[in-house]
Coordinates of C-alpha atoms (C1' of nucleotides) in Angstrom, one line a residue:
Chain F
M1 CA -20.3 -25.5 33.7
H2 CA -18.2 -22.9 35.6
D3 CA -16.0 -23.8 38.4
L4 CA -15.4 -20.8 41.6
K5 CA -12.0 -20.2 40.4
D6 CA -13.6 -19.1 36.6
S7 CA -16.3 -17.3 38.0
Q8 CA -14.0 -15.3 39.9
F9 CA -11.7 -14.7 36.9
D10 CA -15.0 -13.5 34.6
R11 CA -15.6 -11.2 37.1
V12 CA -13.1 -8.7 36.7
L13 CA -14.0 -9.0 32.7
P14 CA -16.6 -6.9 31.4
P15 CA -19.7 -9.5 30.2
C16 CA -19.5 -9.4 26.3
S17 CA -23.4 -8.5 26.6
I18 CA -22.4 -5.0 27.5
C19 CA -19.2 -4.5 25.7
N20 CA -19.8 -1.0 24.2
M21 CA -17.1 -1.9 21.4
R22 CA -18.7 -5.0 20.1
K23 CA -20.4 -3.3 17.2
D24 CA -17.3 -2.0 16.2
C25 CA -14.8 -5.5 16.5
M26 CA -15.2 -8.6 15.4
C27 CA -18.0 -9.8 17.4
A28 CA -20.5 -7.3 15.7
M29 CA -22.3 -10.2 13.9
C30 CA -21.9 -12.8 16.5
N31 CA -25.0 -13.9 17.8
A32 CA -25.4 -15.3 21.6
Q33 CA -23.9 -18.8 21.5
E34 CA -20.5 -17.2 19.9
L35 CA -20.5 -14.4 22.2
D36 CA -20.9 -17.0 24.9
A37 CA -18.0 -19.3 23.6
L38 CA -16.0 -16.1 23.4
Q39 CA -16.9 -14.6 26.9
S40 CA -15.5 -17.5 28.1
A41 CA -12.3 -17.8 26.0
K42 CA -11.3 -13.7 26.7
S43 CA -8.5 -12.4 29.0
Y44 CA -7.4 -8.8 28.5
R45 CA -3.8 -7.4 28.3
S46 CA -2.7 -3.9 28.8
V47 CA 0.6 -2.8 26.8
E48 CA 1.9 0.2 28.2
K49 CA 3.0 3.6 25.6
G50 CA 6.1 2.9 24.0
Q51 CA 6.1 -0.7 24.6
V52 CA 6.2 -3.6 21.9
V53 CA 3.2 -5.5 21.4
A54 CA 5.0 -7.9 19.1
F55 CA 8.2 -8.4 17.6
P56 CA 8.7 -8.9 13.8
Q57 CA 8.9 -12.7 12.9
D58 CA 8.0 -13.3 16.2
E59 CA 5.2 -16.1 16.9
L60 CA 2.0 -14.0 18.9
S61 CA 0.9 -16.2 21.5
Y62 CA -2.6 -14.1 21.2
V63 CA -5.2 -12.7 18.9
G64 CA -7.7 -10.3 20.0
T65 CA -9.3 -6.8 19.6
I66 CA -7.7 -3.6 20.8
M67 CA -10.3 -2.0 23.4
S68 CA -8.7 1.2 23.9
G69 CA -5.5 3.0 22.5
I70 CA -3.9 3.3 19.6
A71 CA -0.7 0.5 18.0
V72 CA 1.0 0.8 15.0
L73 CA 2.5 -1.7 12.6
S74 CA 5.8 -1.2 11.1
R75 CA 7.6 -3.1 8.3
L76 CA 11.5 -3.4 9.1
L77 CA 14.6 -2.7 6.5
E78 CA 17.8 -4.2 7.5
D79 CA 19.7 -0.6 7.3
G80 CA 17.4 0.5 9.8
R81 CA 15.0 2.1 7.6
H82 CA 11.0 1.6 8.5
Q83 CA 7.5 2.1 7.2
N84 CA 4.8 2.2 9.6
V85 CA 2.2 -0.2 7.5
G86 CA -1.4 0.6 9.0
L87 CA -2.5 2.1 12.6
L88 CA -4.9 -0.4 15.2
Y89 CA -7.6 1.8 16.9
P90 CA -10.1 1.1 19.3
G91 CA -12.3 -2.2 17.6
D92 CA -9.6 -3.4 15.6
F93 CA -8.0 -6.7 15.2
L94 CA -5.0 -7.3 16.3
G95 CA -3.1 -10.8 15.0
R96 CA -3.5 -12.9 12.0
P97 CA -5.8 -15.7 12.0
G98 CA -4.5 -19.1 10.7
R99 CA -0.8 -17.6 10.6
K100 CA 1.7 -17.8 13.5
K101 CA 4.5 -15.3 12.6
M102 CA 3.6 -11.6 12.3
P103 CA 6.5 -9.9 9.7
F104 CA 5.5 -6.6 11.6
L105 CA 6.6 -4.6 14.6
V106 CA 3.5 -3.6 16.6
T107 CA 4.1 -0.8 18.8
A108 CA 1.6 1.1 21.4
L109 CA 1.2 4.5 20.6
T110 CA -0.5 4.8 23.5
D111 CA -1.7 2.9 26.6
V112 CA -3.5 0.1 25.0
E113 CA -6.2 -2.6 26.5
I114 CA -6.6 -5.4 24.5
C115 CA -9.4 -8.6 24.7
S116 CA -7.5 -11.4 23.8
F117 CA -7.6 -14.9 23.0
E118 CA -5.1 -17.7 23.0
A119 CA -4.4 -18.1 19.1
E120 CA -5.0 -21.9 19.1
V121 CA -7.9 -21.6 21.4
F122 CA -9.3 -18.7 18.2
S123 CA -8.6 -20.9 15.7
R124 CA -11.0 -23.4 16.7
L125 CA -14.0 -20.6 17.8
L126 CA -13.5 -19.1 14.4
E127 CA -14.4 -22.3 12.8
E128 CA -17.1 -22.9 14.8
A129 CA -18.8 -18.8 14.6
P130 CA -19.6 -18.1 11.1
G131 CA -20.6 -14.7 12.7
L132 CA -17.2 -14.3 13.7
H133 CA -16.0 -15.6 10.7
A134 CA -18.2 -12.9 8.7
R135 CA -17.2 -10.6 10.4
L136 CA -13.6 -10.7 10.5
L137 CA -13.4 -11.0 6.5
E138 CA -15.9 -7.6 6.3
M139 CA -13.0 -5.7 8.4
M140 CA -10.1 -7.4 6.5
L141 CA -11.5 -5.8 3.6
D142 CA -11.9 -2.4 5.2
E143 CA -8.1 -2.7 6.3
L144 CA -6.9 -3.8 2.4
D145 CA -9.0 -0.6 1.2
A146 CA -7.3 1.0 3.7
S147 CA -3.9 0.1 3.1
R148 CA -4.6 0.8 -0.7
D149 CA -5.9 4.2 0.2
W150 CA -2.8 4.3 2.1
L151 CA -0.6 3.6 -0.9
L152 CA -2.0 6.6 -2.9
V153 CA -0.6 8.6 -0.7
L154 CA 2.9 7.3 -0.4
G155 CA 3.1 6.9 -4.1
R156 CA 1.8 10.0 -5.7
K157 CA 1.5 12.8 -3.1
T158 CA 3.5 15.8 -1.6
A159 CA 5.0 16.2 1.9
R160 CA 2.2 18.7 2.5
E161 CA -0.6 16.5 0.6
R162 CA 0.7 13.6 3.0
I163 CA 0.6 15.6 6.6
C164 CA -2.9 17.0 5.4
S165 CA -4.1 13.5 5.0
L166 CA -2.8 12.3 7.9
F167 CA -4.6 15.1 9.6
L168 CA -8.3 14.4 7.8
H169 CA -7.6 10.4 8.7
I170 CA -7.6 11.0 12.3
L171 CA -10.6 13.9 12.2
Y172 CA -12.4 11.1 10.2
K173 CA -11.1 8.0 12.8
Q174 CA -11.8 10.0 15.6
S175 CA -15.6 11.5 14.4
R176 CA -16.7 8.2 13.1
T177 CA -20.6 10.7 12.1
Q178 CA -20.7 12.2 8.8
F179 CA -17.0 13.2 7.4
S180 CA -18.8 16.0 5.9
D181 CA -19.1 17.6 9.5
V182 CA -15.2 17.9 9.6
L183 CA -16.0 21.4 7.0
Q184 CA -18.2 23.1 9.3
A185 CA -16.2 24.6 12.4
P186 CA -13.2 24.8 13.8
I187 CA -12.3 21.1 15.3
A188 CA -9.6 19.6 17.3
F189 CA -7.6 16.4 17.5
Q190 CA -4.9 14.8 19.8
L191 CA -1.7 14.0 18.1
F192 CA -1.0 10.9 19.7
M193 CA 2.3 10.6 17.8
S194 CA 6.0 12.0 17.8
R195 CA 7.9 13.5 14.4
E196 CA 9.0 10.5 13.9
Q197 CA 6.4 8.6 13.8
M198 CA 4.4 10.4 11.5
A199 CA 7.3 10.3 9.0
D200 CA 7.4 6.2 9.4
L201 CA 4.1 6.4 8.1
L202 CA 4.1 9.2 5.7
G203 CA 7.3 7.7 4.0
L204 CA 9.3 11.0 5.3
R205 CA 11.8 12.5 7.3
L206 CA 11.2 13.9 10.8
E207 CA 12.5 17.4 9.3
T208 CA 10.1 17.4 6.4
V209 CA 7.1 16.7 8.7
S210 CA 8.3 19.6 11.2
R211 CA 8.4 21.8 8.4
Q212 CA 5.3 21.2 6.6
I213 CA 3.6 21.3 9.8
S214 CA 5.3 25.0 10.3
Q215 CA 4.2 26.0 6.6
L216 CA 0.7 24.8 7.9
R217 CA 0.5 27.1 10.9
A218 CA 1.9 29.8 8.8
D219 CA -0.7 29.4 6.2
E220 CA -3.0 29.5 9.3
I221 CA -4.8 26.2 8.7
V222 CA -4.0 24.7 12.2
H223 CA -2.8 26.0 15.1
V224 CA -0.9 23.3 17.3
T225 CA -0.6 23.4 20.8
S226 CA 2.5 22.4 23.4
G227 CA 0.9 18.8 24.3
N228 CA 0.7 17.8 20.7
T229 CA -3.0 18.8 20.4
V230 CA -3.7 20.7 16.7
I231 CA -6.6 22.5 16.5
V232 CA -7.6 22.9 12.8
T233 CA -9.0 26.7 12.1
D234 CA -9.3 26.0 8.6
P235 CA -10.6 22.6 7.8
H236 CA -11.6 23.8 3.9
G237 CA -7.6 24.8 3.7
L238 CA -7.0 21.1 5.2
L239 CA -9.1 19.5 2.4
E240 CA -7.6 21.4 0.2
G241 CA -4.4 20.4 1.0
A242 CA -4.7 16.8 0.8
G243 CA -5.2 16.9 -2.6
N244 CA -8.6 14.9 -3.3
D245 CA -12.0 15.5 -3.6
A246 CA -13.5 15.0 0.0
D247 CA -13.4 11.6 1.2
G248 CA -11.4 10.1 -1.6
G249 CA -8.4 9.6 -0.3
L250 CA -9.1 9.2 3.4
W251 CA -8.4 5.6 4.6
A252 CA -11.4 4.8 6.0
Chain D
M1 CA -31.4 -32.2 -12.5
H2 CA -30.1 -30.3 -15.7
D3 CA -31.8 -30.1 -18.5
L4 CA -30.8 -30.5 -21.8
K5 CA -30.0 -26.8 -22.5
D6 CA -28.3 -26.6 -19.3
S7 CA -25.9 -29.2 -20.3
Q8 CA -25.1 -27.7 -23.4
F9 CA -24.7 -24.9 -21.5
D10 CA -22.2 -26.2 -19.4
R11 CA -20.4 -28.1 -22.0
V12 CA -18.6 -25.1 -22.9
L13 CA -17.3 -24.4 -19.8
P14 CA -14.6 -26.6 -18.2
P15 CA -16.5 -28.4 -14.9
C16 CA -14.6 -27.6 -11.8
S17 CA -13.8 -31.1 -10.9
I18 CA -10.8 -30.6 -13.2
C19 CA -10.5 -26.5 -13.2
N20 CA -6.4 -26.4 -13.2
M21 CA -6.9 -23.3 -11.1
R22 CA -8.6 -24.9 -8.1
K23 CA -6.1 -25.1 -5.6
D24 CA -4.9 -21.5 -6.4
C25 CA -8.2 -19.5 -5.8
M26 CA -11.3 -19.0 -3.8
C27 CA -12.6 -22.6 -4.4
A28 CA -9.8 -24.5 -2.8
M29 CA -11.3 -25.1 0.4
C30 CA -14.4 -25.9 -1.1
N31 CA -16.3 -29.4 -0.9
A32 CA -18.0 -31.4 -3.5
Q33 CA -21.6 -29.6 -2.6
E34 CA -19.5 -26.3 -2.7
L35 CA -17.9 -26.8 -5.7
D36 CA -21.6 -28.3 -7.3
A37 CA -23.5 -24.7 -6.4
L38 CA -20.2 -23.0 -7.9
Q39 CA -20.7 -24.5 -11.3
S40 CA -23.7 -24.2 -11.6
A41 CA -23.8 -20.2 -11.4
K42 CA -20.3 -19.6 -13.1
S43 CA -19.8 -17.9 -16.3
Y44 CA -17.0 -17.1 -18.2
R45 CA -15.9 -13.3 -19.5
S46 CA -12.8 -12.2 -21.6
V47 CA -11.2 -9.0 -21.6
E48 CA -8.8 -7.5 -24.1
K49 CA -5.5 -6.9 -23.3
G50 CA -5.8 -2.9 -22.3
Q51 CA -9.3 -2.9 -21.5
V52 CA -11.3 -1.0 -18.5
V53 CA -12.7 -4.0 -16.6
A54 CA -14.1 -2.0 -14.3
F55 CA -14.2 1.8 -13.6
P56 CA -14.0 3.3 -10.1
Q57 CA -17.4 4.1 -8.4
D58 CA -19.1 2.0 -10.7
E59 CA -20.7 -1.0 -9.5
L60 CA -19.3 -4.2 -10.7
S61 CA -22.3 -6.4 -11.4
Y62 CA -20.2 -9.7 -11.0
V63 CA -17.0 -11.0 -8.8
G64 CA -14.7 -14.0 -10.3
T65 CA -11.7 -15.6 -10.1
I66 CA -8.8 -14.6 -12.6
M67 CA -8.0 -17.9 -14.6
S68 CA -5.7 -16.1 -17.3
G69 CA -3.7 -13.3 -17.8
I70 CA -3.0 -10.0 -15.4
A71 CA -4.9 -7.2 -14.5
V72 CA -4.2 -3.9 -12.7
L73 CA -6.2 -2.1 -9.8
S74 CA -5.2 1.5 -9.8
R75 CA -6.5 4.2 -7.4
L76 CA -7.1 8.2 -9.1
L77 CA -6.8 11.5 -8.1
E78 CA -8.5 14.1 -9.6
D79 CA -5.4 16.2 -10.8
G80 CA -4.7 13.2 -13.1
R81 CA -2.3 11.7 -11.1
H82 CA -2.9 7.8 -10.4
Q83 CA -1.5 5.2 -8.6
N84 CA -1.2 1.2 -9.1
V85 CA -2.7 -0.5 -5.9
G86 CA -2.5 -3.7 -6.7
L87 CA -2.1 -6.9 -9.2
L88 CA -4.6 -9.4 -10.0
Y89 CA -2.6 -13.0 -11.4
P90 CA -4.7 -16.3 -12.2
G91 CA -6.1 -17.8 -9.2
D92 CA -7.1 -14.1 -7.8
F93 CA -10.1 -12.7 -6.9
L94 CA -11.8 -10.0 -8.6
G95 CA -14.1 -7.9 -6.7
R96 CA -15.8 -7.1 -2.9
P97 CA -17.8 -9.4 -1.4
G98 CA -20.6 -7.7 0.2
R99 CA -19.7 -4.5 -1.3
K100 CA -21.1 -2.9 -4.6
K101 CA -18.8 0.2 -5.4
M102 CA -15.1 -0.8 -7.0
P103 CA -13.5 2.4 -5.7
F104 CA -10.4 1.5 -8.3
L105 CA -10.2 1.3 -12.0
V106 CA -9.5 -2.2 -13.2
T107 CA -7.4 -2.5 -15.9
A108 CA -6.6 -5.6 -18.3
L109 CA -3.0 -5.5 -18.3
T110 CA -2.9 -8.9 -20.7
D111 CA -5.6 -10.4 -22.3
V112 CA -7.6 -11.8 -19.2
E113 CA -10.2 -14.6 -18.8
I114 CA -12.7 -14.6 -15.9
C115 CA -14.4 -17.1 -14.4
S116 CA -17.4 -14.7 -12.9
F117 CA -20.3 -14.9 -10.8
E118 CA -23.3 -12.4 -10.3
A119 CA -22.4 -10.5 -7.3
E120 CA -25.9 -11.0 -5.7
V121 CA -25.5 -15.3 -6.4
F122 CA -22.2 -14.9 -4.8
S123 CA -23.5 -13.5 -2.0
R124 CA -25.7 -15.9 -1.3
L125 CA -23.5 -19.0 -2.6
L126 CA -21.1 -17.3 0.1
E127 CA -23.0 -17.8 2.8
E128 CA -23.9 -21.0 2.4
A129 CA -20.7 -22.0 1.4
P130 CA -18.2 -22.1 4.8
G131 CA -15.2 -23.5 2.6
L132 CA -15.8 -20.7 0.2
H133 CA -15.9 -18.4 3.3
A134 CA -12.8 -19.5 5.0
R135 CA -10.8 -19.7 1.6
L136 CA -11.5 -16.0 0.9
L137 CA -10.8 -14.5 4.4
E138 CA -7.5 -16.1 3.3
M139 CA -7.2 -15.0 0.6
M140 CA -7.8 -11.4 1.5
L141 CA -5.1 -11.6 4.1
D142 CA -2.2 -12.4 1.7
E143 CA -3.8 -9.4 -0.3
L144 CA -3.1 -7.6 3.0
D145 CA 0.1 -8.3 3.6
A146 CA 0.9 -7.9 0.0
S147 CA -0.2 -4.2 -0.2
R148 CA 1.5 -4.3 3.2
D149 CA 4.9 -5.0 1.8
W150 CA 4.3 -2.4 -1.2
L151 CA 3.7 0.2 1.3
L152 CA 7.7 -0.6 2.7
V153 CA 8.6 -0.1 -0.8
L154 CA 6.9 3.3 -1.6
G155 CA 7.6 4.5 1.7
R156 CA 11.3 3.9 2.0
K157 CA 12.9 2.6 -1.1
T158 CA 15.1 4.0 -3.8
A159 CA 14.0 3.9 -7.4
R160 CA 16.6 1.4 -8.2
E161 CA 15.5 -0.6 -5.5
R162 CA 11.7 -0.3 -6.5
I163 CA 12.3 -1.8 -9.9
C164 CA 14.5 -4.2 -8.1
S165 CA 11.9 -5.3 -6.1
L166 CA 9.2 -5.6 -8.8
F167 CA 11.3 -7.6 -11.1
L168 CA 11.7 -10.1 -8.0
H169 CA 8.3 -9.9 -7.3
I170 CA 7.9 -10.8 -11.0
L171 CA 10.1 -13.6 -11.0
Y172 CA 8.8 -15.3 -7.7
K173 CA 5.1 -14.9 -8.9
Q174 CA 6.2 -16.6 -12.3
S175 CA 7.9 -19.4 -10.3
R176 CA 6.1 -20.7 -7.5
T177 CA 8.4 -22.8 -6.7
Q178 CA 11.2 -21.9 -3.6
F179 CA 12.3 -18.4 -4.4
S180 CA 16.0 -19.3 -3.7
D181 CA 16.1 -20.6 -6.8
V182 CA 15.8 -17.5 -8.6
L183 CA 19.3 -16.9 -7.3
Q184 CA 20.9 -20.4 -9.0
A185 CA 21.3 -19.0 -12.5
P186 CA 20.3 -16.5 -15.3
I187 CA 16.1 -16.3 -15.7
A188 CA 14.0 -14.2 -17.8
F189 CA 10.7 -13.3 -17.8
Q190 CA 8.2 -11.1 -19.5
L191 CA 7.8 -7.7 -18.5
F192 CA 3.5 -7.3 -18.8
M193 CA 3.7 -3.8 -18.4
S194 CA 4.8 -0.5 -19.9
R195 CA 7.0 1.9 -18.3
E196 CA 4.2 4.3 -17.5
Q197 CA 2.5 1.1 -15.4
M198 CA 5.3 0.5 -14.0
A199 CA 5.8 3.9 -12.7
D200 CA 2.3 4.1 -11.7
L201 CA 3.1 0.8 -9.5
L202 CA 6.2 2.1 -8.0
G203 CA 5.2 5.7 -7.1
L204 CA 8.0 7.0 -9.9
R205 CA 7.7 8.7 -13.0
L206 CA 8.2 6.7 -16.7
E207 CA 11.2 8.5 -17.5
T208 CA 12.6 7.8 -13.6
V209 CA 11.9 3.7 -14.7
S210 CA 13.6 4.0 -17.7
R211 CA 16.6 5.6 -17.0
Q212 CA 17.1 3.0 -13.6
I213 CA 16.2 0.2 -16.2
S214 CA 19.3 1.5 -18.2
Q215 CA 21.4 1.4 -15.2
L216 CA 20.9 -1.8 -14.3
R217 CA 21.7 -3.0 -17.9
A218 CA 24.7 -0.9 -17.8
D219 CA 25.1 -3.0 -14.5
E220 CA 25.5 -6.0 -16.3
I221 CA 22.4 -7.3 -14.0
V222 CA 19.8 -7.2 -16.2
H223 CA 19.0 -7.2 -20.2
V224 CA 16.1 -6.6 -22.0
T225 CA 15.4 -7.5 -25.3
S226 CA 13.0 -5.9 -27.5
G227 CA 9.2 -7.5 -27.1
N228 CA 10.2 -6.5 -23.4
T229 CA 11.6 -9.8 -22.0
V230 CA 13.6 -9.4 -19.0
I231 CA 16.6 -11.5 -18.8
V232 CA 18.7 -11.8 -15.5
T233 CA 22.1 -12.2 -15.8
D234 CA 23.1 -11.3 -12.4
P235 CA 20.4 -12.6 -9.9
H236 CA 22.6 -11.8 -6.8
G237 CA 22.8 -8.4 -7.9
L238 CA 19.7 -8.3 -8.1
L239 CA 18.7 -9.1 -4.9
E240 CA 21.1 -6.7 -3.4
G241 CA 19.9 -3.9 -5.4
A242 CA 16.5 -4.3 -4.0
G243 CA 17.7 -3.5 -0.6
N244 CA 16.0 -6.4 1.8
D245 CA 17.0 -9.9 2.9
A246 CA 16.0 -12.4 0.2
D247 CA 12.4 -12.8 0.5
G248 CA 11.9 -10.0 3.1
G249 CA 10.2 -7.3 1.1
L250 CA 8.3 -9.4 -1.6
W251 CA 4.4 -8.5 -1.8
A252 CA 3.8 -12.7 -1.9
Chain Y
dC1 C1' 17.9 24.7 38.1
dG2 C1' 20.2 21.1 34.9
dG3 C1' 19.7 17.6 31.7
dC4 C1' 17.5 15.2 27.8
dC5 C1' 14.0 14.5 25.0
dC6 C1' 11.8 16.0 20.9
dA7 C1' 10.4 19.8 17.9
dT8 C1' 12.4 23.6 14.6
dT9 C1' 15.2 26.1 11.8
dG10 C1' 19.2 26.8 8.5
dA11 C1' 22.3 25.5 4.6
dC12 C1' 23.4 22.4 1.5
dT13 C1' 23.0 18.1 -1.1
dA14 C1' 20.5 14.6 -4.0
dT15 C1' 17.1 11.7 -5.7
dG16 C1' 14.0 12.0 -8.6
dG17 C1' 10.5 15.3 -11.6
dT18 C1' 9.8 18.2 -15.2
dC19 C1' 10.4 19.2 -20.4
dA20 C1' 12.1 18.3 -24.6
dA21 C1' 14.4 15.5 -28.5
dT22 C1' 15.5 11.5 -30.0
dA23 C1' 15.0 7.1 -30.9
dT24 C1' 13.2 2.5 -31.3
dA25 C1' 9.7 -0.5 -31.8
dA26 C1' 4.7 -1.8 -33.5
dG27 C1' 0.8 -1.3 -35.9
dT28 C1' -1.4 0.1 -40.8
dG29 C1' -2.6 -0.1 -45.1
dG30 C1' -0.6 0.5 -49.8
Chain P
dC1 C1' 7.1 -6.4 -47.9
dC2 C1' 8.2 -2.2 -47.4
dA3 C1' 6.7 3.1 -46.9
dC4 C1' 4.4 5.7 -43.4
dT5 C1' 2.4 6.9 -38.8
dT6 C1' 1.9 6.3 -34.2
dA7 C1' 3.0 4.9 -29.7
dT8 C1' 6.2 3.7 -26.5
dA9 C1' 11.4 3.9 -24.9
dT10 C1' 15.8 6.2 -24.1
dT11 C1' 18.4 10.0 -23.1
dG12 C1' 19.9 14.9 -21.8
dA13 C1' 19.7 19.2 -19.6
dC14 C1' 17.9 21.6 -15.9
dC15 C1' 14.7 22.3 -11.7
dA16 C1' 11.9 21.5 -7.7
dT17 C1' 10.8 18.6 -3.7
dA18 C1' 12.6 16.5 0.4
dG19 C1' 16.8 14.5 2.3
dT20 C1' 20.9 15.4 5.6
dC21 C1' 23.6 16.8 8.3
dA22 C1' 24.0 20.9 12.2
dA23 C1' 23.0 23.8 15.4
dT24 C1' 19.1 26.0 18.2
dG25 C1' 15.1 26.0 21.3
dG26 C1' 11.6 24.6 24.3
dG27 C1' 9.0 21.5 27.8
dC28 C1' 9.1 18.4 31.1
dC29 C1' 11.0 15.3 35.1
dG30 C1' 14.2 14.8 38.3

DNA sequence: CGGCCCATTGACTATGGTCAATATAAGTGG
DNA sequence: CCACTTATATTGACCATAGTCAATGGGCCG
């Protein structure tokens, strides 16, 4: 089934059977047969921090799963305004099954590694793999929820609440455990984006982001190191600042 | 296969085979067999204008397709703020396959009729009907796009741009033909929601909505009748006012 | 050490929010 | 069908939050 060349190629890729991303990604519901099909079609791609993964209106020739790193989807307006409309974390799906064009700009916020599939190949795989299909629906429903939670943040929250919500979101993504754990003790996270990226995500300007973070610092809710590490010294204050009950407004 | 009682019951429901909603809804990709299964499980429900379809955190016992009317999904904040996060038009799917709780408040903006299925029954149908599954994924991807387009509106557009964007969105939804048609001549649409609902949708306050509409009226871009019909007298001005190229920012 | 990028801070402005009064439309019951 | 009531929309005056423009500061890399 595989000739020698293919085998060599396969050798550089971790087999799906031992992939530690599997429980979180589109392959989570695949059976052995489906995994085999995916395995033989996959290839890895790397994108460096700051580089563009896909330009808006481009045909993205592949789809895939983020294996490591974080990317951001942005929607652009002609006059230069732009709005980040989603973050891609490890396990998240990149691409639009059944669609050609990406209406977004996709940028790597950190170095990103992608387990990728040629678009047409993937379309065929999708038809033949109900487990893949089911899991993808599940994931897209989660994305939809996340996106709608974000709408609440952009439509109704103050600048301070938006920053707090973002910090909580990052904490939540980072520690997939019970979220209430965050309340317990000082906890830190790496802020993997610039003030400008935060502003584009939160519908603010970078100066406002900076001011609000300074304010959170003055209120002794967080401490920000050089290197952009945020230490949450007052988790409860952060929750209060986000303006919603516990896990209510966290874009899952 | 059907006993007399079933037949009588069926008689009050239009059979799926002649359903004129089919091409737009989750059944669009179903084969005859799948349609049969759906047909025998469906029932119709009505919700009056202004009534709540589902409360947040409630378990919605059914899912379904909007047959007529328009509903709105809202996300609430404890202190009373709320943000509309989506509109359900005829053909749209109501409910969350595989999920129990609705995190939203769902309200009927007009009288609404729903072709519904018991939640557990639908889950089973979904597993056995690949056509249904595939179409649902497609629809959820569209919803995701729409939601993300909305993020751009809330995050980066001015009050005037938001109103214009909403009007264009309604026009687009109303005339599913080529959108560029809208540019050609004066065209009208029914504004099926209050200033407050618009405000909650656009992340504004109702006074701001009112003021911006007055301004559009003063600029002779629209004319609003009593009865809330909007006549677009200057379609090009409306497009300009929305702040994006033609169909760029319309939540499909 | 110097230059560059990014973050911070300040002073001022503008957009939209708030509170309140008025006007218009939509129901309701005689 | 018309008075009366209630809900919704409009407009005004004032205010607050975040945006704008600009200067300064700090970290990082050559």
